[in-house]
Short mmCIF file of C-alpha atoms in Angstrom, two decimals:
data_model
loop_
_atom_site.label_atom_id
_atom_site.label_comp_id
_atom_site.label_asym_id
_atom_site.label_seq_id
_atom_site.Cartn_x
_atom_site.Cartn_y
_atom_site.Cartn_z
CA MET A 710 -7.71 9.48 13.21
CA GLU A 711 -7.27 12.48 10.93
CA ILE A 712 -4.99 11.67 8.01
CA PRO A 713 -1.66 13.58 8.17
CA PHE A 714 -1.79 14.39 4.44
CA THR A 715 1.53 16.15 4.00
CA ARG A 716 3.46 13.85 6.40
CA TRP A 717 2.40 10.77 4.46
CA TYR A 718 2.45 12.43 1.01
CA GLU A 719 6.12 13.33 1.57
CA ALA A 720 6.92 9.73 2.60
CA ILE A 721 5.67 8.30 -0.71
CA SER A 722 8.69 9.21 -2.75
CA ARG A 723 11.14 8.22 0.01
CA ARG A 724 9.86 4.77 0.66
CA ARG A 725 11.61 1.66 -0.65
CA SER A 726 10.73 -1.86 0.11
CA ARG A 727 13.43 -3.62 2.23
CA ARG A 728 13.75 -7.29 3.03
CA LYS A 729 16.89 -7.43 5.20
CA PHE A 730 16.78 -5.85 8.59
CA GLU A 731 19.17 -5.17 11.49
CA PRO A 732 18.40 -7.79 14.16
CA LYS A 733 17.79 -5.31 17.00
CA PRO A 734 14.62 -4.71 18.98
CA LEU A 735 12.49 -1.63 18.64
CA ALA A 736 12.25 0.79 21.53
CA THR A 737 9.25 0.51 23.80
CA LYS A 738 8.17 4.04 22.80
CA THR A 739 8.35 3.10 19.14
CA LEU A 740 6.26 -0.05 19.62
CA LYS A 741 3.71 1.89 21.60
CA HIS A 742 3.30 4.40 18.70
CA ILE A 743 3.10 1.66 16.07
CA ARG A 744 0.43 -0.13 18.18
CA SER A 745 -1.48 3.12 18.51
CA VAL A 746 -1.39 3.87 14.79
CA CYS A 747 -2.70 0.38 14.06
CA ARG A 748 -5.53 0.89 16.46
CA VAL A 749 -6.58 4.50 15.52
CA PHE A 750 -6.12 4.44 11.75
CA HIS A 751 -9.19 2.42 11.11
CA PRO A 752 -11.10 4.22 8.28
CA PHE A 753 -13.12 1.18 7.28
CA PRO A 754 -14.94 -1.35 9.49
CA ASP A 755 -13.85 -4.28 7.26
CA ALA A 756 -10.08 -3.72 7.38
CA ARG A 757 -7.73 -3.59 10.30
CA ALA A 758 -4.08 -3.96 11.25
CA VAL A 759 -2.50 -5.78 14.16
CA LEU A 760 1.13 -5.37 15.37
CA VAL A 761 2.77 -8.71 16.27
CA THR A 762 5.88 -8.48 18.42
CA GLU A 763 6.93 -12.04 18.30
CA SER A 764 9.70 -13.08 15.91
CA PRO A 765 8.30 -13.06 12.32
CA GLU A 766 10.95 -15.50 11.05
CA LYS A 767 8.41 -18.41 10.80
CA VAL A 768 5.88 -16.33 9.07
CA PHE A 769 7.83 -15.41 5.89
CA ARG A 770 8.94 -17.77 3.13
CA GLY A 771 11.12 -17.24 0.10
CA ALA A 772 10.09 -17.26 -3.54
CA ILE A 773 12.37 -20.25 -3.99
CA GLY A 774 13.55 -21.75 -0.70
CA SER A 775 15.12 -18.90 1.25
CA TYR A 776 15.50 -16.65 -1.85
CA GLY A 777 13.78 -13.35 -1.30
CA LYS A 778 12.88 -14.14 2.33
CA ILE A 779 12.46 -11.42 4.84
CA LYS A 780 15.38 -11.61 7.30
CA GLY A 781 16.13 -10.03 10.64
CA ALA A 782 12.92 -7.91 11.19
CA PRO A 783 12.03 -7.71 15.01
CA VAL A 784 8.22 -7.34 14.46
CA PHE A 785 5.62 -7.41 11.71
CA ILE A 786 2.15 -6.07 11.12
CA ALA A 787 -0.79 -8.18 9.84
CA PHE A 788 -3.41 -6.55 7.57
CA ILE A 789 -6.78 -8.22 8.04
CA GLY A 790 -9.97 -8.06 6.13
CA ASP A 791 -13.51 -9.18 6.58
CA MET A 792 -14.20 -11.29 3.50
CA ASP A 793 -17.99 -10.67 3.59
CA SER A 794 -17.26 -7.09 2.46
CA ARG A 795 -17.33 -6.28 -1.33
CA SER A 796 -14.57 -3.73 -1.02
CA VAL A 797 -12.38 -5.49 1.47
CA HIS A 798 -9.28 -5.73 -0.75
CA GLU A 799 -9.24 -2.05 -1.60
CA HIS A 800 -9.85 -1.16 2.01
CA VAL A 801 -7.01 -3.38 3.31
CA GLY A 802 -4.66 -1.89 0.72
CA TYR A 803 -5.71 1.70 1.68
CA THR A 804 -5.43 1.03 5.41
CA GLY A 805 -2.14 -0.90 5.24
CA GLU A 806 -0.51 1.69 3.08
CA GLY A 807 -1.37 4.48 5.52
CA ILE A 808 0.31 2.51 8.33
CA ILE A 809 3.32 1.72 6.10
CA LEU A 810 3.78 5.38 5.22
CA GLU A 811 3.63 6.36 8.90
CA MET A 812 6.40 3.75 9.49
CA GLU A 813 8.49 5.46 6.86
CA ALA A 814 7.81 8.88 8.32
CA MET A 815 9.06 7.44 11.67
CA GLY A 816 12.37 6.38 9.99
CA LEU A 817 11.44 2.65 9.98
CA ASN A 818 11.51 0.25 6.98
CA THR A 819 8.90 -2.04 5.62
CA CYS A 820 7.96 -4.31 2.75
CA TRP A 821 4.38 -5.20 1.44
CA VAL A 822 4.17 -8.96 1.47
CA GLY A 823 1.05 -10.35 -0.17
CA GLY A 824 2.01 -13.87 -1.16
CA LEU A 825 5.28 -15.04 0.39
CA PHE A 826 4.00 -15.55 3.94
CA LYS A 827 2.29 -18.35 5.79
CA PRO A 828 -1.26 -17.43 6.55
CA GLY A 829 -1.66 -20.20 9.02
CA ALA A 830 1.37 -19.08 11.01
CA VAL A 831 0.06 -15.47 11.11
CA ALA A 832 -3.47 -16.59 12.03
CA SER A 833 -1.99 -18.36 15.06
CA LEU A 834 -0.57 -15.03 16.32
CA VAL A 835 -3.59 -12.84 15.85
CA ASN A 836 -7.23 -13.22 16.83
CA LEU A 837 -9.32 -13.58 13.67
CA ASP A 838 -13.07 -13.24 13.64
CA LYS A 839 -15.12 -15.93 11.74
CA ASN A 840 -15.13 -14.20 8.37
CA GLU A 841 -11.67 -12.53 8.59
CA ARG A 842 -8.57 -13.39 6.59
CA VAL A 843 -4.95 -12.11 6.65
CA LEU A 844 -4.45 -10.59 3.24
CA ALA A 845 -1.00 -9.16 3.65
CA VAL A 846 1.72 -8.48 6.17
CA THR A 847 4.76 -6.16 6.53
CA PRO A 848 7.96 -6.56 8.38
CA VAL A 849 8.88 -3.53 10.42
CA GLY A 850 12.37 -2.51 11.65
CA TYR A 851 15.61 -0.83 10.65
CA ALA A 852 16.92 -2.04 7.37
CA THR A 853 20.53 -2.83 6.89
CA LYS A 854 22.59 0.19 5.60
CA HIS A 855 23.23 -1.35 2.23
CA LEU A 856 20.97 -3.48 0.04
CA SER A 857 21.75 -7.17 0.36
CA PHE A 858 22.76 -9.14 -2.69
CA GLU A 859 19.23 -10.69 -2.78
CA GLU A 860 17.60 -7.28 -2.52
CA LYS A 861 19.60 -6.10 -5.54
CA LEU A 862 18.58 -9.18 -7.48
CA MET A 863 14.92 -8.70 -6.49
CA ALA A 864 15.07 -5.05 -7.58
CA GLY A 865 16.78 -5.93 -10.83
CA PHE A 866 14.60 -8.90 -11.88
CA GLY A 867 11.36 -7.14 -10.79
CA LEU A 868 12.35 -3.71 -12.13
CA ALA A 869 11.07 -2.62 -8.75
CA TYR A 870 11.66 1.11 -9.12
CA ARG A 871 10.54 1.60 -12.74
CA ARG A 872 7.17 3.00 -13.46
CA LYS A 873 5.07 3.10 -16.50
CA PRO A 874 4.44 6.57 -17.96
CA LEU A 875 1.11 8.25 -17.13
CA SER A 876 0.29 8.30 -20.89
CA LYS A 877 -0.17 4.46 -20.71
CA MET A 878 -2.33 4.66 -17.55
CA VAL A 879 -4.65 7.60 -17.96
CA ILE A 880 -7.63 8.31 -20.21
CA GLY A 881 -10.21 11.10 -20.14
CA LEU A 882 -9.41 14.72 -19.78
CA LYS A 883 -6.37 15.91 -21.64
CA GLN A 884 -3.19 16.30 -19.68
CA SER A 885 -2.98 20.02 -20.55
CA GLN A 886 -6.32 20.51 -18.73
CA TRP A 887 -5.39 18.75 -15.46
CA PRO A 888 -5.42 21.00 -12.40
CA ASP A 889 -2.27 20.87 -10.33
CA TRP A 890 -3.87 18.47 -7.70
CA VAL A 891 -4.73 15.90 -10.41
CA ARG A 892 -1.14 15.95 -11.75
CA LEU A 893 0.19 15.45 -8.22
CA ALA A 894 -2.37 12.76 -7.37
CA LEU A 895 -1.63 10.72 -10.59
CA GLU A 896 2.11 11.04 -10.03
CA ALA A 897 1.57 9.74 -6.47
CA ALA A 898 -0.61 6.93 -7.57
CA ARG A 899 2.05 5.99 -10.17
CA LEU A 900 4.47 5.55 -7.39
CA ALA A 901 2.29 3.10 -5.37
CA PRO A 902 3.84 -0.35 -4.74
CA SER A 903 2.19 -3.35 -6.42
CA ARG A 904 2.61 -7.03 -6.60
CA ILE A 905 5.77 -7.83 -8.62
CA ASN A 906 5.57 -4.15 -9.75
CA ARG A 907 2.73 -4.98 -12.14
CA GLN A 908 1.23 -1.47 -11.69
CA PRO A 909 -2.29 -2.93 -12.44
CA TRP A 910 -4.30 0.34 -12.10
CA ARG A 911 -5.67 2.50 -14.78
CA PHE A 912 -7.16 5.97 -14.26
CA HIS A 913 -9.98 7.95 -15.82
CA VAL A 914 -9.74 11.70 -15.31
CA GLU A 915 -12.80 13.96 -15.43
CA ARG A 916 -13.28 17.50 -14.13
CA GLY A 917 -13.20 17.14 -10.36
CA SER A 918 -12.61 13.40 -10.26
CA ILE A 919 -10.24 10.52 -10.76
CA ALA A 920 -11.60 7.01 -11.29
CA VAL A 921 -9.42 3.85 -10.58
CA ALA A 922 -9.82 0.56 -12.43
CA ALA A 923 -7.93 -2.70 -12.18
CA GLN A 924 -6.58 -4.13 -15.37
CA SER A 925 -5.79 -7.86 -14.90
CA SER A 926 -3.69 -9.68 -17.48
CA ARG A 927 -5.05 -12.94 -16.06
CA MET A 928 -8.53 -14.04 -15.00
CA GLU A 929 -7.59 -15.96 -11.92
CA ILE A 930 -9.44 -14.75 -8.74
CA GLU A 931 -6.19 -14.43 -6.86
CA SER A 932 -4.76 -12.16 -9.51
CA VAL A 933 -7.87 -9.97 -9.59
CA THR A 934 -8.23 -9.58 -5.88
CA SER A 935 -4.54 -8.85 -5.44
CA GLU A 936 -4.79 -6.20 -8.04
CA ARG A 937 -7.73 -4.57 -6.15
CA LEU A 938 -5.59 -4.46 -3.00
CA CYS A 939 -2.92 -2.69 -5.03
CA CYS A 940 -5.54 -0.30 -6.30
CA GLY A 941 -6.46 0.48 -2.69
CA ILE A 942 -2.81 1.51 -2.14
CA ALA A 943 -3.00 3.86 -5.17
CA MET A 944 -6.31 5.26 -3.87
CA LEU A 945 -4.65 6.43 -0.69
CA HIS A 946 -1.86 8.04 -2.73
CA ILE A 947 -4.34 9.94 -4.72
CA GLU A 948 -6.10 11.17 -1.63
CA LEU A 949 -2.90 12.15 0.06
CA ALA A 950 -1.80 14.30 -2.90
CA ALA A 951 -5.15 15.90 -3.10
CA GLY A 952 -5.18 16.61 0.63
CA HIS A 953 -1.67 17.99 0.42
CA ARG A 954 -3.18 20.57 -1.94
CA SER A 955 -6.14 21.16 0.42
CA ILE A 956 -8.51 19.36 -1.96
CA SER A 957 -11.04 17.15 -0.20
CA GLY A 958 -13.31 14.54 -1.66
CA GLU A 959 -15.01 11.16 -1.15
CA TRP A 960 -14.78 7.75 -2.77
CA GLN A 961 -17.57 6.05 -4.64
CA TYR A 962 -17.20 2.27 -5.15
CA PHE A 963 -17.89 0.16 -8.19
CA ASP A 964 -18.05 -3.48 -9.30
CA PRO A 965 -14.97 -5.02 -11.17
CA PRO A 966 -13.04 -4.12 -13.23
CA LEU A 967 -13.82 -0.57 -11.96
CA VAL A 968 -12.74 -0.03 -8.40
CA ALA A 969 -13.64 3.46 -7.21
CA LYS A 970 -13.83 7.13 -8.09
CA PHE A 971 -12.53 10.10 -6.03
CA GLU A 972 -14.88 12.99 -6.42
CA THR A 973 -13.77 16.33 -4.99
CA GLU A 974 -15.82 18.49 -2.77
CA SER A 975 -13.96 21.46 -3.82
CA ALA A 976 -11.86 22.28 -6.95
CA GLU A 977 -8.96 24.52 -7.84
CA PRO A 978 -9.85 27.59 -9.82
#
């Protein structure tokens, strides 16, 4: 599948995570399109997405009891990774975000869920290969018109829509020397969703490239791998902004704490 750069890039700034949905089924045509996107947007062999049309109520759990729980969504998508792959977390983040942005472009609502779901319940609804694991899920549906009380609390406590300034995230080439595509790419990466809005990425700008690194405040494996998944989301945002400006490139992957570097095949004059 060719990435629809402008369609997904324009969805970045519109998208908001939603947890409460209208309890109505999705049209057959809509489900067919979602299933097709999950099947054909498969940029990496170690990451895939599966649409589950059964009720997701038993899959999601709240932070404390029912607090923060996903409610009313008619379907959900499971994001699955092959744990034998070194870059599986970045690839799942990249792949999942592409599908989530397509849902936004379709007028649907979603919410990245990386911890508050029951892996066993999801595994019982999808066919996993021996080395595969469900790393994240998203509900899909039409959100209620207004934010629920819980959603307002989640946004307030998590400062969900606040972003760190680029000056605290970027090193390397001086901002005054950034070409337009770099500025757009970093602003897009800055808007990427992350677990509890930690914004764990850091960027190193050189002429013709942007490198992404994870900066974990904790050393637990769960924290580091979650941050690499979030970095995968930011990676797609960088590539979408570049593609929106007709700048193409490729990713080179590194060992932690570095993640990857986007090197352009062409550059703006």
